[in-house]
mmCIF file of C-alpha atoms in Angstrom:
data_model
loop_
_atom_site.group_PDB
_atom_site.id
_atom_site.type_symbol
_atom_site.label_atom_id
_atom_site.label_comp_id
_atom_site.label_asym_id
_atom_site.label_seq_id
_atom_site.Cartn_x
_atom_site.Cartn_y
_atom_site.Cartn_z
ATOM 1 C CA UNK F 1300 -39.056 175.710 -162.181
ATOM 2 C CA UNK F 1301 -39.823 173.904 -165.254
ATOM 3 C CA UNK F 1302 -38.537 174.851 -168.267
ATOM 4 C CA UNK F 1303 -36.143 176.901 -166.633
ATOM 5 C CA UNK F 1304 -32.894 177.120 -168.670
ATOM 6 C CA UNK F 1305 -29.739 179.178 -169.465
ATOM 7 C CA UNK F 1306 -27.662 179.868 -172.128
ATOM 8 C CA UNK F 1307 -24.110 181.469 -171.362
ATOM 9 C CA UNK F 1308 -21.553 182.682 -173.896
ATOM 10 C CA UNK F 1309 -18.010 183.605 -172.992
ATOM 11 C CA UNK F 1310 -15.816 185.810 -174.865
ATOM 12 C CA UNK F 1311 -12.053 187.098 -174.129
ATOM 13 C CA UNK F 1312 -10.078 185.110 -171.861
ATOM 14 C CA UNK F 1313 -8.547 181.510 -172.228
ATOM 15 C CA UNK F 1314 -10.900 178.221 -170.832
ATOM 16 C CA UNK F 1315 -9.757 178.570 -168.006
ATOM 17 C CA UNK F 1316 -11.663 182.106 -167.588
ATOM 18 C CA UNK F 1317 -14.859 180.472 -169.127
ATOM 19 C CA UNK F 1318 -14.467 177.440 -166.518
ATOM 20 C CA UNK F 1319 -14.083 179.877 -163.781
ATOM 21 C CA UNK F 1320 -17.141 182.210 -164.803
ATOM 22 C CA UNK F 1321 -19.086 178.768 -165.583
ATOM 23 C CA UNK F 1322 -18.505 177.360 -161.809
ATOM 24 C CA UNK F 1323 -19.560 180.791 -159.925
ATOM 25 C CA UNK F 1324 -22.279 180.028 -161.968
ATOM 26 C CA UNK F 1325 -23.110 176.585 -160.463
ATOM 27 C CA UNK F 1326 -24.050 178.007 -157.056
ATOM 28 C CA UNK F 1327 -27.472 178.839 -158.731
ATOM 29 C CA UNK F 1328 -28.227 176.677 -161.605
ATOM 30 C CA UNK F 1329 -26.159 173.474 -160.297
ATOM 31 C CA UNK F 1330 -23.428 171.780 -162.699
ATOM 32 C CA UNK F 1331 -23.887 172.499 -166.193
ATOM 33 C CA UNK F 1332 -24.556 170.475 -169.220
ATOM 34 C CA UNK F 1333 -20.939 170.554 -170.567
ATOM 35 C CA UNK F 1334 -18.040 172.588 -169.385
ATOM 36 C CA UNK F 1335 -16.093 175.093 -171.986
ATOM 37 C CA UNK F 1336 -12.955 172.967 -173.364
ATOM 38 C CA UNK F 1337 -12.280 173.849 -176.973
ATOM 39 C CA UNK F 1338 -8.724 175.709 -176.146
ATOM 40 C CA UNK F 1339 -8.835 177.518 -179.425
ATOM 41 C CA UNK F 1340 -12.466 178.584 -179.773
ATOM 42 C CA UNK F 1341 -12.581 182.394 -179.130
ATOM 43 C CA UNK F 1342 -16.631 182.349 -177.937
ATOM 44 C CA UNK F 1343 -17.283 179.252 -175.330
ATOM 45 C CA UNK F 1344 -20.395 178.074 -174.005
ATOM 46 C CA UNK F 1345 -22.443 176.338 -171.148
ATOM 47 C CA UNK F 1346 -26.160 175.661 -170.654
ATOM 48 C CA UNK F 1347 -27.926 174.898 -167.394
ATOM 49 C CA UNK F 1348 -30.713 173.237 -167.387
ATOM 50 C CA UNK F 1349 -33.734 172.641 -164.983
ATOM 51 C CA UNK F 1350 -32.440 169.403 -164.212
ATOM 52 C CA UNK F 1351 -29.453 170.508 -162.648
ATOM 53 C CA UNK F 1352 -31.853 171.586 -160.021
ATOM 54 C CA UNK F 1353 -33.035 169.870 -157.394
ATOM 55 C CA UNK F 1354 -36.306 168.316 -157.160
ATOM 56 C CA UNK F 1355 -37.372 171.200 -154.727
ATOM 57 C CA UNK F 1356 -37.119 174.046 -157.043
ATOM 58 C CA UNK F 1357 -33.897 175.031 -155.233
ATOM 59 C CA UNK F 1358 -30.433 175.362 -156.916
ATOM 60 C CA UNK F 1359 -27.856 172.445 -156.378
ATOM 61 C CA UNK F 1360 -24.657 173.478 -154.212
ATOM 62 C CA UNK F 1361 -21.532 174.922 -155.529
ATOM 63 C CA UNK F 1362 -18.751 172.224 -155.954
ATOM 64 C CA UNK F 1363 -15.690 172.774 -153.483
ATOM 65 C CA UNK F 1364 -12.434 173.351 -155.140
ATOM 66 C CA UNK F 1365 -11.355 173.557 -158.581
ATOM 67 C CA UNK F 1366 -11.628 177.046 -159.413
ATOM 68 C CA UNK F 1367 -9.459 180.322 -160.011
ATOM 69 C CA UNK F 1368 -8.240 180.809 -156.666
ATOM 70 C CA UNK F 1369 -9.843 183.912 -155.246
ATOM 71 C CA UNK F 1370 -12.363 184.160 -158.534
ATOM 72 C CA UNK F 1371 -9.838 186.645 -160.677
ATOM 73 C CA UNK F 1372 -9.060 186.019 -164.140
ATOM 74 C CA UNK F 1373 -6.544 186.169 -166.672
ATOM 75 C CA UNK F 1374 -8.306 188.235 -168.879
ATOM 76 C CA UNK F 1375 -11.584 190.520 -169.084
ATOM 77 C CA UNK F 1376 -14.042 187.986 -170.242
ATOM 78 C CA UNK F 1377 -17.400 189.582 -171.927
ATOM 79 C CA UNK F 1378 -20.347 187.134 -170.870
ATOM 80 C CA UNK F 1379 -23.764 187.292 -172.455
ATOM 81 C CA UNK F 1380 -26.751 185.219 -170.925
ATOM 82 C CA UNK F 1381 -30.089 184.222 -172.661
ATOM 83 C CA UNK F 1382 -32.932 182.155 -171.177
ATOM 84 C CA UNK F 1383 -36.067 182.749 -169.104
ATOM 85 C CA UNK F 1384 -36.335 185.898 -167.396
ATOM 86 C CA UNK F 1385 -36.312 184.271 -164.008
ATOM 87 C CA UNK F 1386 -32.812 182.203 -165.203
ATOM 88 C CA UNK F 1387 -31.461 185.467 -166.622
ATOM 89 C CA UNK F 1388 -32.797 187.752 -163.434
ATOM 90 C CA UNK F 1389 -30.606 184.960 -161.269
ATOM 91 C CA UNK F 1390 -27.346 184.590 -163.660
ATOM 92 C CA UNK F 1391 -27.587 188.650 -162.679
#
């Protein structure tokens, strides 16, 4: 949908834990703008946009490899989202 877009801070954790969080993510906004990298910020974030999405309104496939294996963290991670309703009802 146009316009669609969504904001997600990270807190707690290491960049690695933000990557992770960021990638589960991917499966329904597509690749993000930027991944987290700053190793010594303690908040991270990563917006989607709508044109990660594909041209039919539908979210772009997860990537294959490259995250946590089995999805657990290091650390409890506290992750706020902020966008459209739709985006946010999604990210949920």
């Amino acid at each position: 949908m146009p316009g669609t877009q969504l904001t997600v801070t990270l807190s707690g954790g290491d960049v690695a834990d933000a990557r992770a969080v960021v990638r589960a993510l991917e499966g329904s906004f597509g690749a993000p703008d930027e991944l987290p990298g700053d190793e010594n910020a303690t908040v991270r974030t990563a917006t989607f946009s709508a044109a990660a999405e594909g041209a039919s309104g539908r979210p772009a496939p997860a990537p294959s490899g490259g995250g946590q294996e089995g999805g657990r963290l290091s650390a409890p991670v506290t992750v706020t989202v902020q966008g459209t309703p739709e985006a946010v009802a999604r990210a949920g």
